[in-house]
Amino acid sequence: MPQINNFPGGFAAGLTIRGMPLSVTHPGKVFWVSNSTVLSDRQVGGSNGNPGTFDRPFATLQKAIDSCTASRGDIIMVKPGHAETITGATDVVFNKAGVAIVGLGVGSLRPTLTFSTNATANIPVTAANVSIQNFLFKANKADVASVFTATSTNTPTDFTVDSCEFKDGSSILNFIAVITGNATANSMDGLTFTNNRISSLGTTAATTAIKLSSATDRVKICNNYGNWAILNDTPAMLAGGANNLTNFDFGGNVLYRPNTSSTGGSFIASSSTACTGHCYDNYLYQLDASAGIWIPTGTKLGFSQNFSPITGAADKSGLINPAAV
């Protein structure tokens, strides 16, 4: 007789297989997406005329989103080898609240979204509590303005991007931003950007991963790895302007931008004097030989164990920056 396990305590931290969440028990429906030509024994090719099941998946991500019910807890599973081209602002729109989009596969087999025909192409995020995990995003067009955009006056709070990769095709085929907020106060509260990789080669425009245009609470930017080309006096990870960041969580990031001038901050730019939160355990590399600044002073943020060169030089390790007291 087979052994039966009960697990009465459940899985408080979730349950994953090969790094991906197991979606057997959940409150909503599961929809499957794949346009790969590599099929299992029973699977038919992806089509938006299919019911979106494992063996009869949808062909596009937007069809799966349209099939979801807002705030029900629906999950969209995207199979390895799935690929789409984003050509405008309507190909994919995150407009159903509470939907989780999970990519399967590793390396180049991860679901891939390529921006190749229009610099203004983007994925509008208009609904709250949307998450996307394990996707590969490629720039094959000059100065693509943003991968994700909080459009108009929408309030897509608690938006999560986790374990994704963003890759530029070259120094002139590049993303300018990954996430761009709007001017509506607190519209991006709860933004979470974790465990991502950024390969930013662009040198034709000021590239910054996250651009916020309003006061924002509970932003979490943790455990990311990023390489950026030299763009002096340009923040690599976050541009916050004069907007207050409260309950800000910035930790465990390993970031490289070999700027030789760091006015305004090489990794975070902010002119706010009323932020709250903590920056900790970050490893940041820059090459400003006079006074390396990875974040401006005066923000009122807390700092612990952040290492970044202060008088930058090649082949040298960073110091605690801001300096210890």
PDB file of C-alpha atoms in Angstrom:
ATOM      1  CA  MET A   1       0.000   0.000   0.000  1.00  0.00           C
ATOM      2  CA  PRO A   2       1.523   3.404  -0.908  1.00  0.00           C
ATOM      3  CA  GLN A   3       2.664   5.688   1.889  1.00  0.00           C
ATOM      4  CA  ILE A   4       0.388   8.688   2.361  1.00  0.00           C
ATOM      5  CA  ASN A   5       1.721  11.935   3.880  1.00  0.00           C
ATOM      6  CA  ASN A   6      -0.617  14.417   5.474  1.00  0.00           C
ATOM      7  CA  PHE A   7       1.519  17.571   6.084  1.00  0.00           C
ATOM      8  CA  PRO A   8      -0.987  19.081   8.530  1.00  0.00           C
ATOM      9  CA  GLY A   9       1.226  22.155   8.939  1.00  0.00           C
ATOM     10  CA  GLY A  10       1.182  22.897   5.219  1.00  0.00           C
ATOM     11  CA  PHE A  11       4.075  24.684   3.518  1.00  0.00           C
ATOM     12  CA  ALA A  12       4.405  28.108   5.111  1.00  0.00           C
ATOM     13  CA  ALA A  13       7.230  29.125   2.788  1.00  0.00           C
ATOM     14  CA  GLY A  14       5.672  27.594  -0.327  1.00  0.00           C
ATOM     15  CA  LEU A  15       6.733  24.479  -2.205  1.00  0.00           C
ATOM     16  CA  THR A  16       9.031  24.481  -5.224  1.00  0.00           C
ATOM     17  CA  ILE A  17      10.448  21.918  -7.624  1.00  0.00           C
ATOM     18  CA  ARG A  18      13.675  22.922  -9.433  1.00  0.00           C
ATOM     19  CA  GLY A  19      13.144  26.451  -8.228  1.00  0.00           C
ATOM     20  CA  MET A  20       9.612  26.777  -9.586  1.00  0.00           C
ATOM     21  CA  PRO A  21       6.508  26.909  -7.362  1.00  0.00           C
ATOM     22  CA  LEU A  22       4.238  23.885  -7.268  1.00  0.00           C
ATOM     23  CA  SER A  23       0.735  24.966  -8.245  1.00  0.00           C
ATOM     24  CA  VAL A  24      -1.381  21.968  -7.290  1.00  0.00           C
ATOM     25  CA  THR A  25      -3.364  23.579  -4.494  1.00  0.00           C
ATOM     26  CA  HIS A  26      -4.471  27.164  -4.993  1.00  0.00           C
ATOM     27  CA  PRO A  27      -7.733  29.115  -5.039  1.00  0.00           C
ATOM     28  CA  GLY A  28      -7.892  29.861  -8.771  1.00  0.00           C
ATOM     29  CA  LYS A  29      -7.483  28.165 -12.123  1.00  0.00           C
ATOM     30  CA  VAL A  30      -4.309  27.197 -13.974  1.00  0.00           C
ATOM     31  CA  PHE A  31      -3.925  28.120 -17.642  1.00  0.00           C
ATOM     32  CA  TRP A  32      -1.102  26.838 -19.841  1.00  0.00           C
ATOM     33  CA  VAL A  33       0.669  28.690 -22.665  1.00  0.00           C
ATOM     34  CA  SER A  34       3.046  27.338 -25.307  1.00  0.00           C
ATOM     35  CA  ASN A  35       3.788  27.971 -28.960  1.00  0.00           C
ATOM     36  CA  SER A  36       6.823  25.706 -28.998  1.00  0.00           C
ATOM     37  CA  THR A  37       7.007  23.131 -31.787  1.00  0.00           C
ATOM     38  CA  VAL A  38       8.478  20.563 -29.376  1.00  0.00           C
ATOM     39  CA  LEU A  39       5.418  18.667 -28.170  1.00  0.00           C
ATOM     40  CA  SER A  40       4.797  15.926 -25.646  1.00  0.00           C
ATOM     41  CA  ASP A  41       3.117  12.670 -26.704  1.00  0.00           C
ATOM     42  CA  ARG A  42      -0.412  13.914 -26.120  1.00  0.00           C
ATOM     43  CA  GLN A  43       0.011  17.641 -26.613  1.00  0.00           C
ATOM     44  CA  VAL A  44      -1.339  19.521 -29.616  1.00  0.00           C
ATOM     45  CA  GLY A  45       0.216  22.751 -30.859  1.00  0.00           C
ATOM     46  CA  GLY A  46      -0.603  25.934 -29.005  1.00  0.00           C
ATOM     47  CA  SER A  47      -3.671  27.787 -30.256  1.00  0.00           C
ATOM     48  CA  ASN A  48      -5.893  30.468 -28.824  1.00  0.00           C
ATOM     49  CA  GLY A  49      -8.760  28.223 -29.856  1.00  0.00           C
ATOM     50  CA  ASN A  50      -7.578  25.644 -27.327  1.00  0.00           C
ATOM     51  CA  PRO A  51      -8.953  25.536 -23.759  1.00  0.00           C
ATOM     52  CA  GLY A  52      -5.577  26.426 -22.221  1.00  0.00           C
ATOM     53  CA  THR A  53      -4.932  23.054 -20.607  1.00  0.00           C
ATOM     54  CA  PHE A  54      -1.550  21.324 -20.303  1.00  0.00           C
ATOM     55  CA  ASP A  55      -2.047  19.241 -23.466  1.00  0.00           C
ATOM     56  CA  ARG A  56      -3.981  21.914 -25.344  1.00  0.00           C
ATOM     57  CA  PRO A  57      -2.325  25.199 -24.365  1.00  0.00           C
ATOM     58  CA  PHE A  58      -3.005  28.719 -25.520  1.00  0.00           C
ATOM     59  CA  ALA A  59      -0.590  30.179 -28.057  1.00  0.00           C
ATOM     60  CA  THR A  60      -0.200  33.633 -26.492  1.00  0.00           C
ATOM     61  CA  LEU A  61       0.271  35.037 -23.032  1.00  0.00           C
ATOM     62  CA  GLN A  62      -2.445  37.650 -23.550  1.00  0.00           C
ATOM     63  CA  LYS A  63      -5.058  34.981 -24.295  1.00  0.00           C
ATOM     64  CA  ALA A  64      -4.260  33.376 -20.952  1.00  0.00           C
ATOM     65  CA  ILE A  65      -4.482  36.730 -19.149  1.00  0.00           C
ATOM     66  CA  ASP A  66      -7.841  37.430 -20.807  1.00  0.00           C
ATOM     67  CA  SER A  67      -9.071  34.027 -19.582  1.00  0.00           C
ATOM     68  CA  CYS A  68      -8.246  34.784 -15.947  1.00  0.00           C
ATOM     69  CA  THR A  69     -10.622  36.171 -13.369  1.00  0.00           C
ATOM     70  CA  ALA A  70      -9.288  39.089 -11.350  1.00  0.00           C
ATOM     71  CA  SER A  71      -8.313  38.439  -7.722  1.00  0.00           C
ATOM     72  CA  ARG A  72      -9.263  34.741  -7.855  1.00  0.00           C
ATOM     73  CA  GLY A  73      -5.649  33.576  -7.572  1.00  0.00           C
ATOM     74  CA  ASP A  74      -5.273  32.300 -11.142  1.00  0.00           C
ATOM     75  CA  ILE A  75      -1.881  31.049 -12.321  1.00  0.00           C
ATOM     76  CA  ILE A  76      -0.515  31.095 -15.858  1.00  0.00           C
ATOM     77  CA  MET A  77       2.140  28.447 -16.531  1.00  0.00           C
ATOM     78  CA  VAL A  78       4.263  29.118 -19.619  1.00  0.00           C
ATOM     79  CA  LYS A  79       6.141  26.147 -21.041  1.00  0.00           C
ATOM     80  CA  PRO A  80       9.819  26.022 -22.057  1.00  0.00           C
ATOM     81  CA  GLY A  81      10.525  27.265 -25.578  1.00  0.00           C
ATOM     82  CA  HIS A  82       7.600  29.669 -25.705  1.00  0.00           C
ATOM     83  CA  ALA A  83       8.528  32.906 -27.489  1.00  0.00           C
ATOM     84  CA  GLU A  84       6.697  36.104 -28.414  1.00  0.00           C
ATOM     85  CA  THR A  85       7.668  39.440 -29.945  1.00  0.00           C
ATOM     86  CA  ILE A  86       6.404  42.607 -28.254  1.00  0.00           C
ATOM     87  CA  THR A  87       5.700  45.158 -30.985  1.00  0.00           C
ATOM     88  CA  GLY A  88       3.526  47.747 -29.213  1.00  0.00           C
ATOM     89  CA  ALA A  89       1.609  48.486 -26.028  1.00  0.00           C
ATOM     90  CA  THR A  90      -1.256  46.040 -26.559  1.00  0.00           C
ATOM     91  CA  ASP A  91       0.455  42.707 -27.294  1.00  0.00           C
ATOM     92  CA  VAL A  92       0.603  41.880 -23.583  1.00  0.00           C
ATOM     93  CA  VAL A  93      -1.160  43.906 -20.881  1.00  0.00           C
ATOM     94  CA  PHE A  94      -1.095  42.944 -17.196  1.00  0.00           C
ATOM     95  CA  ASN A  95      -4.685  44.009 -16.535  1.00  0.00           C
ATOM     96  CA  LYS A  96      -6.043  41.230 -14.291  1.00  0.00           C
ATOM     97  CA  ALA A  97      -5.404  41.644 -10.587  1.00  0.00           C
ATOM     98  CA  GLY A  98      -3.840  38.829  -8.607  1.00  0.00           C
ATOM     99  CA  VAL A  99      -2.534  36.800 -11.551  1.00  0.00           C
ATOM    100  CA  ALA A 100       0.768  34.933 -11.204  1.00  0.00           C
ATOM    101  CA  ILE A 101       2.706  34.237 -14.423  1.00  0.00           C
ATOM    102  CA  VAL A 102       5.300  31.484 -14.077  1.00  0.00           C
ATOM    103  CA  GLY A 103       7.811  30.534 -16.759  1.00  0.00           C
ATOM    104  CA  LEU A 104       9.232  27.024 -16.940  1.00  0.00           C
ATOM    105  CA  GLY A 105      12.627  25.997 -18.273  1.00  0.00           C
ATOM    106  CA  VAL A 106      16.211  27.172 -17.864  1.00  0.00           C
ATOM    107  CA  GLY A 107      18.682  29.199 -19.915  1.00  0.00           C
ATOM    108  CA  SER A 108      17.540  29.971 -23.452  1.00  0.00           C
ATOM    109  CA  LEU A 109      14.573  27.611 -23.028  1.00  0.00           C
ATOM    110  CA  ARG A 110      12.874  29.985 -20.606  1.00  0.00           C
ATOM    111  CA  PRO A 111       9.832  31.736 -22.056  1.00  0.00           C
ATOM    112  CA  THR A 112      11.275  34.644 -24.039  1.00  0.00           C
ATOM    113  CA  LEU A 113       9.779  38.032 -24.890  1.00  0.00           C
ATOM    114  CA  THR A 114      11.739  39.998 -27.502  1.00  0.00           C
ATOM    115  CA  PHE A 115      11.340  43.739 -28.146  1.00  0.00           C
ATOM    116  CA  SER A 116      12.526  44.228 -31.729  1.00  0.00           C
ATOM    117  CA  THR A 117      10.336  46.493 -33.853  1.00  0.00           C
ATOM    118  CA  ASN A 118       9.272  49.550 -31.854  1.00  0.00           C
ATOM    119  CA  ALA A 119      11.157  51.583 -29.245  1.00  0.00           C
ATOM    120  CA  THR A 120       7.865  52.462 -27.529  1.00  0.00           C
ATOM    121  CA  ALA A 121       6.768  48.831 -27.206  1.00  0.00           C
ATOM    122  CA  ASN A 122       6.124  47.892 -23.588  1.00  0.00           C
ATOM    123  CA  ILE A 123       4.003  45.787 -21.266  1.00  0.00           C
ATOM    124  CA  PRO A 124       1.514  48.067 -19.467  1.00  0.00           C
ATOM    125  CA  VAL A 125       0.843  47.050 -15.871  1.00  0.00           C
ATOM    126  CA  THR A 126      -2.570  48.322 -14.858  1.00  0.00           C
ATOM    127  CA  ALA A 127      -3.744  45.860 -12.171  1.00  0.00           C
ATOM    128  CA  ALA A 128      -2.557  45.177  -8.639  1.00  0.00           C
ATOM    129  CA  ASN A 129      -0.882  42.058  -7.240  1.00  0.00           C
ATOM    130  CA  VAL A 130       0.489  40.769 -10.546  1.00  0.00           C
ATOM    131  CA  SER A 131       3.695  38.742 -10.543  1.00  0.00           C
ATOM    132  CA  ILE A 132       5.982  37.324 -13.230  1.00  0.00           C
ATOM    133  CA  GLN A 133       8.739  34.787 -12.668  1.00  0.00           C
ATOM    134  CA  ASN A 134      11.491  33.091 -14.706  1.00  0.00           C
ATOM    135  CA  PHE A 135      11.157  34.895 -18.047  1.00  0.00           C
ATOM    136  CA  LEU A 136      13.884  36.050 -20.423  1.00  0.00           C
ATOM    137  CA  PHE A 137      13.485  39.536 -21.930  1.00  0.00           C
ATOM    138  CA  LYS A 138      15.600  40.544 -24.934  1.00  0.00           C
ATOM    139  CA  ALA A 139      16.168  43.962 -26.476  1.00  0.00           C
ATOM    140  CA  ASN A 140      16.692  43.874 -30.228  1.00  0.00           C
ATOM    141  CA  LYS A 141      15.746  47.502 -30.904  1.00  0.00           C
ATOM    142  CA  ALA A 142      17.511  50.768 -30.102  1.00  0.00           C
ATOM    143  CA  ASP A 143      16.498  52.500 -26.867  1.00  0.00           C
ATOM    144  CA  VAL A 144      13.428  50.482 -25.894  1.00  0.00           C
ATOM    145  CA  ALA A 145      11.893  52.870 -23.362  1.00  0.00           C
ATOM    146  CA  SER A 146      10.699  50.351 -20.773  1.00  0.00           C
ATOM    147  CA  VAL A 147       9.792  46.682 -20.423  1.00  0.00           C
ATOM    148  CA  PHE A 148       6.998  47.326 -17.899  1.00  0.00           C
ATOM    149  CA  THR A 149       5.119  50.610 -17.536  1.00  0.00           C
ATOM    150  CA  ALA A 150       2.601  51.826 -14.989  1.00  0.00           C
ATOM    151  CA  THR A 151       0.512  53.693 -17.517  1.00  0.00           C
ATOM    152  CA  SER A 152      -1.631  56.792 -17.071  1.00  0.00           C
ATOM    153  CA  THR A 153      -3.020  57.056 -13.519  1.00  0.00           C
ATOM    154  CA  ASN A 154      -3.252  53.312 -12.877  1.00  0.00           C
ATOM    155  CA  THR A 155      -2.181  51.954  -9.485  1.00  0.00           C
ATOM    156  CA  PRO A 156      -0.542  48.542 -10.056  1.00  0.00           C
ATOM    157  CA  THR A 157       0.486  48.083  -6.436  1.00  0.00           C
ATOM    158  CA  ASP A 158       2.421  45.015  -5.258  1.00  0.00           C
ATOM    159  CA  PHE A 159       3.861  44.253  -8.690  1.00  0.00           C
ATOM    160  CA  THR A 160       6.519  41.511  -8.486  1.00  0.00           C
ATOM    161  CA  VAL A 161       9.294  40.642 -10.933  1.00  0.00           C
ATOM    162  CA  ASP A 162      11.309  37.662  -9.724  1.00  0.00           C
ATOM    163  CA  SER A 163      14.044  35.441 -11.189  1.00  0.00           C
ATOM    164  CA  CYS A 164      13.893  37.059 -14.640  1.00  0.00           C
ATOM    165  CA  GLU A 165      16.718  38.105 -16.967  1.00  0.00           C
ATOM    166  CA  PHE A 166      16.943  41.267 -19.063  1.00  0.00           C
ATOM    167  CA  LYS A 167      19.490  41.206 -21.898  1.00  0.00           C
ATOM    168  CA  ASP A 168      20.509  43.894 -24.374  1.00  0.00           C
ATOM    169  CA  GLY A 169      21.419  42.823 -27.879  1.00  0.00           C
ATOM    170  CA  SER A 170      24.277  45.334 -28.149  1.00  0.00           C
ATOM    171  CA  SER A 171      25.283  48.848 -27.120  1.00  0.00           C
ATOM    172  CA  ILE A 172      22.637  50.232 -29.503  1.00  0.00           C
ATOM    173  CA  LEU A 173      19.995  47.508 -29.134  1.00  0.00           C
ATOM    174  CA  ASN A 174      18.996  48.066 -25.569  1.00  0.00           C
ATOM    175  CA  PHE A 175      16.449  48.614 -22.831  1.00  0.00           C
ATOM    176  CA  ILE A 176      16.474  52.094 -21.282  1.00  0.00           C
ATOM    177  CA  ALA A 177      14.433  50.888 -18.284  1.00  0.00           C
ATOM    178  CA  VAL A 178      12.928  47.694 -16.922  1.00  0.00           C
ATOM    179  CA  ILE A 179      10.146  49.282 -14.842  1.00  0.00           C
ATOM    180  CA  THR A 180       8.767  52.817 -15.186  1.00  0.00           C
ATOM    181  CA  GLY A 181       6.255  54.193 -12.699  1.00  0.00           C
ATOM    182  CA  ASN A 182       3.767  57.022 -13.158  1.00  0.00           C
ATOM    183  CA  ALA A 183       3.103  60.280 -11.305  1.00  0.00           C
ATOM    184  CA  THR A 184       0.187  58.957  -9.234  1.00  0.00           C
ATOM    185  CA  ALA A 185       1.222  58.931  -5.581  1.00  0.00           C
ATOM    186  CA  ASN A 186       1.812  55.454  -4.158  1.00  0.00           C
ATOM    187  CA  SER A 187       0.858  53.780  -7.431  1.00  0.00           C
ATOM    188  CA  MET A 188       3.873  51.460  -7.183  1.00  0.00           C
ATOM    189  CA  ASP A 189       3.628  50.643  -3.486  1.00  0.00           C
ATOM    190  CA  GLY A 190       4.859  47.136  -2.750  1.00  0.00           C
ATOM    191  CA  LEU A 191       7.020  46.899  -5.879  1.00  0.00           C
ATOM    192  CA  THR A 192       9.251  43.823  -5.574  1.00  0.00           C
ATOM    193  CA  PHE A 193      12.275  43.241  -7.813  1.00  0.00           C
ATOM    194  CA  THR A 194      14.212  40.196  -6.640  1.00  0.00           C
ATOM    195  CA  ASN A 195      16.657  37.573  -7.905  1.00  0.00           C
ATOM    196  CA  ASN A 196      16.879  39.121 -11.370  1.00  0.00           C
ATOM    197  CA  ARG A 197      19.836  39.486 -13.747  1.00  0.00           C
ATOM    198  CA  ILE A 198      20.450  42.533 -15.928  1.00  0.00           C
ATOM    199  CA  SER A 199      22.928  42.662 -18.805  1.00  0.00           C
ATOM    200  CA  SER A 200      22.765  46.298 -19.871  1.00  0.00           C
ATOM    201  CA  LEU A 201      25.019  47.228 -22.796  1.00  0.00           C
ATOM    202  CA  GLY A 202      23.302  50.442 -23.877  1.00  0.00           C
ATOM    203  CA  THR A 203      25.369  53.612 -24.259  1.00  0.00           C
ATOM    204  CA  THR A 204      23.063  55.731 -26.437  1.00  0.00           C
ATOM    205  CA  ALA A 205      20.668  56.832 -23.664  1.00  0.00           C
ATOM    206  CA  ALA A 206      20.569  57.031 -19.874  1.00  0.00           C
ATOM    207  CA  THR A 207      19.759  53.501 -18.707  1.00  0.00           C
ATOM    208  CA  THR A 208      18.283  52.902 -15.255  1.00  0.00           C
ATOM    209  CA  ALA A 209      16.480  49.686 -14.308  1.00  0.00           C
ATOM    210  CA  ILE A 210      13.691  51.206 -12.181  1.00  0.00           C
ATOM    211  CA  LYS A 211      12.336  54.737 -12.549  1.00  0.00           C
ATOM    212  CA  LEU A 212       9.830  55.980  -9.977  1.00  0.00           C
ATOM    213  CA  SER A 213       7.925  59.234 -10.453  1.00  0.00           C
ATOM    214  CA  SER A 214       5.938  59.402  -7.224  1.00  0.00           C
ATOM    215  CA  ALA A 215       6.163  58.699  -3.515  1.00  0.00           C
ATOM    216  CA  THR A 216       6.395  54.944  -3.006  1.00  0.00           C
ATOM    217  CA  ASP A 217       6.110  52.682   0.031  1.00  0.00           C
ATOM    218  CA  ARG A 218       7.472  49.144   0.554  1.00  0.00           C
ATOM    219  CA  VAL A 219       9.800  48.898  -2.439  1.00  0.00           C
ATOM    220  CA  LYS A 220      11.952  45.781  -2.220  1.00  0.00           C
ATOM    221  CA  ILE A 221      15.031  45.446  -4.478  1.00  0.00           C
ATOM    222  CA  CYS A 222      17.030  42.456  -3.290  1.00  0.00           C
ATOM    223  CA  ASN A 223      19.454  39.785  -4.465  1.00  0.00           C
ATOM    224  CA  ASN A 224      19.808  41.041  -8.025  1.00  0.00           C
ATOM    225  CA  TYR A 225      22.904  40.846 -10.229  1.00  0.00           C
ATOM    226  CA  GLY A 226      23.551  43.521 -12.832  1.00  0.00           C
ATOM    227  CA  ASN A 227      26.186  44.695 -15.322  1.00  0.00           C
ATOM    228  CA  TRP A 228      25.842  48.104 -16.971  1.00  0.00           C
ATOM    229  CA  ALA A 229      27.967  49.942 -19.514  1.00  0.00           C
ATOM    230  CA  ILE A 230      29.661  53.215 -18.534  1.00  0.00           C
ATOM    231  CA  LEU A 231      27.195  56.114 -18.429  1.00  0.00           C
ATOM    232  CA  ASN A 232      28.634  58.713 -16.099  1.00  0.00           C
ATOM    233  CA  ASP A 233      26.391  60.371 -13.517  1.00  0.00           C
ATOM    234  CA  THR A 234      23.592  57.915 -14.282  1.00  0.00           C
ATOM    235  CA  PRO A 235      22.088  55.578 -11.637  1.00  0.00           C
ATOM    236  CA  ALA A 236      22.086  51.952 -12.713  1.00  0.00           C
ATOM    237  CA  MET A 237      19.357  50.478 -10.496  1.00  0.00           C
ATOM    238  CA  LEU A 238      16.942  53.150  -9.250  1.00  0.00           C
ATOM    239  CA  ALA A 239      16.029  56.750 -10.056  1.00  0.00           C
ATOM    240  CA  GLY A 240      13.751  58.101  -7.341  1.00  0.00           C
ATOM    241  CA  GLY A 241      13.944  61.853  -7.897  1.00  0.00           C
ATOM    242  CA  ALA A 242      12.592  63.931  -5.023  1.00  0.00           C
ATOM    243  CA  ASN A 243      10.003  61.286  -4.160  1.00  0.00           C
ATOM    244  CA  ASN A 244      10.013  59.773  -0.677  1.00  0.00           C
ATOM    245  CA  LEU A 245      10.788  56.057  -0.469  1.00  0.00           C
ATOM    246  CA  THR A 246       9.398  54.661   2.771  1.00  0.00           C
ATOM    247  CA  ASN A 247      10.011  51.180   4.196  1.00  0.00           C
ATOM    248  CA  PHE A 248      12.639  50.807   1.473  1.00  0.00           C
ATOM    249  CA  ASP A 249      14.433  47.427   1.351  1.00  0.00           C
ATOM    250  CA  PHE A 250      17.652  47.289  -0.703  1.00  0.00           C
ATOM    251  CA  GLY A 251      19.879  44.339   0.098  1.00  0.00           C
ATOM    252  CA  GLY A 252      22.085  41.606  -1.276  1.00  0.00           C
ATOM    253  CA  ASN A 253      22.572  43.182  -4.707  1.00  0.00           C
ATOM    254  CA  VAL A 254      25.774  42.683  -6.731  1.00  0.00           C
ATOM    255  CA  LEU A 255      26.010  45.510  -9.274  1.00  0.00           C
ATOM    256  CA  TYR A 256      28.648  46.770 -11.712  1.00  0.00           C
ATOM    257  CA  ARG A 257      28.749  50.095 -13.519  1.00  0.00           C
ATOM    258  CA  PRO A 258      32.323  51.352 -14.018  1.00  0.00           C
ATOM    259  CA  ASN A 259      31.420  55.049 -14.127  1.00  0.00           C
ATOM    260  CA  THR A 260      34.312  57.461 -13.708  1.00  0.00           C
ATOM    261  CA  SER A 261      31.969  60.200 -12.493  1.00  0.00           C
ATOM    262  CA  SER A 262      29.238  59.423  -9.991  1.00  0.00           C
ATOM    263  CA  THR A 263      27.474  62.742  -9.342  1.00  0.00           C
ATOM    264  CA  GLY A 264      23.954  61.970  -8.124  1.00  0.00           C
ATOM    265  CA  GLY A 265      24.781  58.313  -7.390  1.00  0.00           C
ATOM    266  CA  SER A 266      25.993  55.499  -9.626  1.00  0.00           C
ATOM    267  CA  PHE A 267      23.356  53.005  -8.468  1.00  0.00           C
ATOM    268  CA  ILE A 268      20.601  54.932  -6.685  1.00  0.00           C
ATOM    269  CA  ALA A 269      19.687  58.569  -7.393  1.00  0.00           C
ATOM    270  CA  SER A 270      17.451  60.386  -4.932  1.00  0.00           C
ATOM    271  CA  SER A 271      17.105  63.977  -3.778  1.00  0.00           C
ATOM    272  CA  SER A 272      14.571  63.096  -1.083  1.00  0.00           C
ATOM    273  CA  THR A 273      15.464  63.917   2.514  1.00  0.00           C
ATOM    274  CA  ALA A 274      12.656  61.924   4.140  1.00  0.00           C
ATOM    275  CA  CYS A 275      13.178  58.313   3.094  1.00  0.00           C
ATOM    276  CA  THR A 276      12.928  55.411   5.530  1.00  0.00           C
ATOM    277  CA  GLY A 277      14.340  51.918   5.226  1.00  0.00           C
ATOM    278  CA  HIS A 278      17.641  50.090   4.974  1.00  0.00           C
ATOM    279  CA  CYS A 279      20.377  49.415   2.419  1.00  0.00           C
ATOM    280  CA  TYR A 280      22.529  46.465   3.464  1.00  0.00           C
ATOM    281  CA  ASP A 281      24.995  43.827   2.228  1.00  0.00           C
ATOM    282  CA  ASN A 282      25.313  45.288  -1.274  1.00  0.00           C
ATOM    283  CA  TYR A 283      28.435  44.927  -3.432  1.00  0.00           C
ATOM    284  CA  LEU A 284      28.728  47.836  -5.864  1.00  0.00           C
ATOM    285  CA  TYR A 285      31.554  48.590  -8.309  1.00  0.00           C
ATOM    286  CA  GLN A 286      32.320  51.967  -9.839  1.00  0.00           C
ATOM    287  CA  LEU A 287      35.488  53.768 -10.937  1.00  0.00           C
ATOM    288  CA  ASP A 288      35.082  57.373  -9.834  1.00  0.00           C
ATOM    289  CA  ALA A 289      38.670  58.208  -8.852  1.00  0.00           C
ATOM    290  CA  SER A 290      37.804  61.330  -6.849  1.00  0.00           C
ATOM    291  CA  ALA A 291      34.743  60.652  -4.681  1.00  0.00           C
ATOM    292  CA  GLY A 292      32.742  57.580  -5.566  1.00  0.00           C
ATOM    293  CA  ILE A 293      29.080  57.994  -4.643  1.00  0.00           C
ATOM    294  CA  TRP A 294      26.741  55.050  -5.157  1.00  0.00           C
ATOM    295  CA  ILE A 295      23.854  56.825  -3.397  1.00  0.00           C
ATOM    296  CA  PRO A 296      23.596  60.506  -2.426  1.00  0.00           C
ATOM    297  CA  THR A 297      23.813  61.546   1.209  1.00  0.00           C
ATOM    298  CA  GLY A 298      20.856  63.070   3.013  1.00  0.00           C
ATOM    299  CA  THR A 299      18.181  60.508   2.179  1.00  0.00           C
ATOM    300  CA  LYS A 300      17.855  59.438   5.865  1.00  0.00           C
ATOM    301  CA  LEU A 301      18.114  55.768   4.853  1.00  0.00           C
ATOM    302  CA  GLY A 302      19.999  53.337   7.077  1.00  0.00           C
ATOM    303  CA  PHE A 303      23.196  51.651   5.849  1.00  0.00           C
ATOM    304  CA  SER A 304      24.961  48.458   6.923  1.00  0.00           C
ATOM    305  CA  GLN A 305      27.846  46.619   5.246  1.00  0.00           C
ATOM    306  CA  ASN A 306      27.657  48.125   1.779  1.00  0.00           C
ATOM    307  CA  PHE A 307      30.915  47.869  -0.159  1.00  0.00           C
ATOM    308  CA  SER A 308      31.771  50.220  -3.011  1.00  0.00           C
ATOM    309  CA  PRO A 309      34.990  51.952  -4.125  1.00  0.00           C
ATOM    310  CA  ILE A 310      35.310  55.491  -2.803  1.00  0.00           C
ATOM    311  CA  THR A 311      38.372  56.421  -4.851  1.00  0.00           C
ATOM    312  CA  GLY A 312      37.913  53.962  -7.670  1.00  0.00           C
ATOM    313  CA  ALA A 313      40.774  52.077  -9.290  1.00  0.00           C
ATOM    314  CA  ALA A 314      40.864  48.962 -11.426  1.00  0.00           C
ATOM    315  CA  ASP A 315      41.683  45.659  -9.714  1.00  0.00           C
ATOM    316  CA  LYS A 316      40.974  47.042  -6.225  1.00  0.00           C
ATOM    317  CA  SER A 317      38.331  46.040  -3.712  1.00  0.00           C
ATOM    318  CA  GLY A 318      35.640  48.360  -2.439  1.00  0.00           C
ATOM    319  CA  LEU A 319      35.387  49.868   1.033  1.00  0.00           C
ATOM    320  CA  ILE A 320      32.411  50.306   3.309  1.00  0.00           C
ATOM    321  CA  ASN A 321      30.526  53.113   1.581  1.00  0.00           C
ATOM    322  CA  PRO A 322      28.976  55.232   3.034  1.00  0.00           C
ATOM    323  CA  ALA A 323      31.877  55.175   5.488  1.00  0.00           C
ATOM    324  CA  ALA A 324      31.473  53.492   8.867  1.00  0.00           C
ATOM    325  CA  VAL A 325      31.207  55.544  12.054  1.00  0.00           C
TER     326      VAL A 325
END
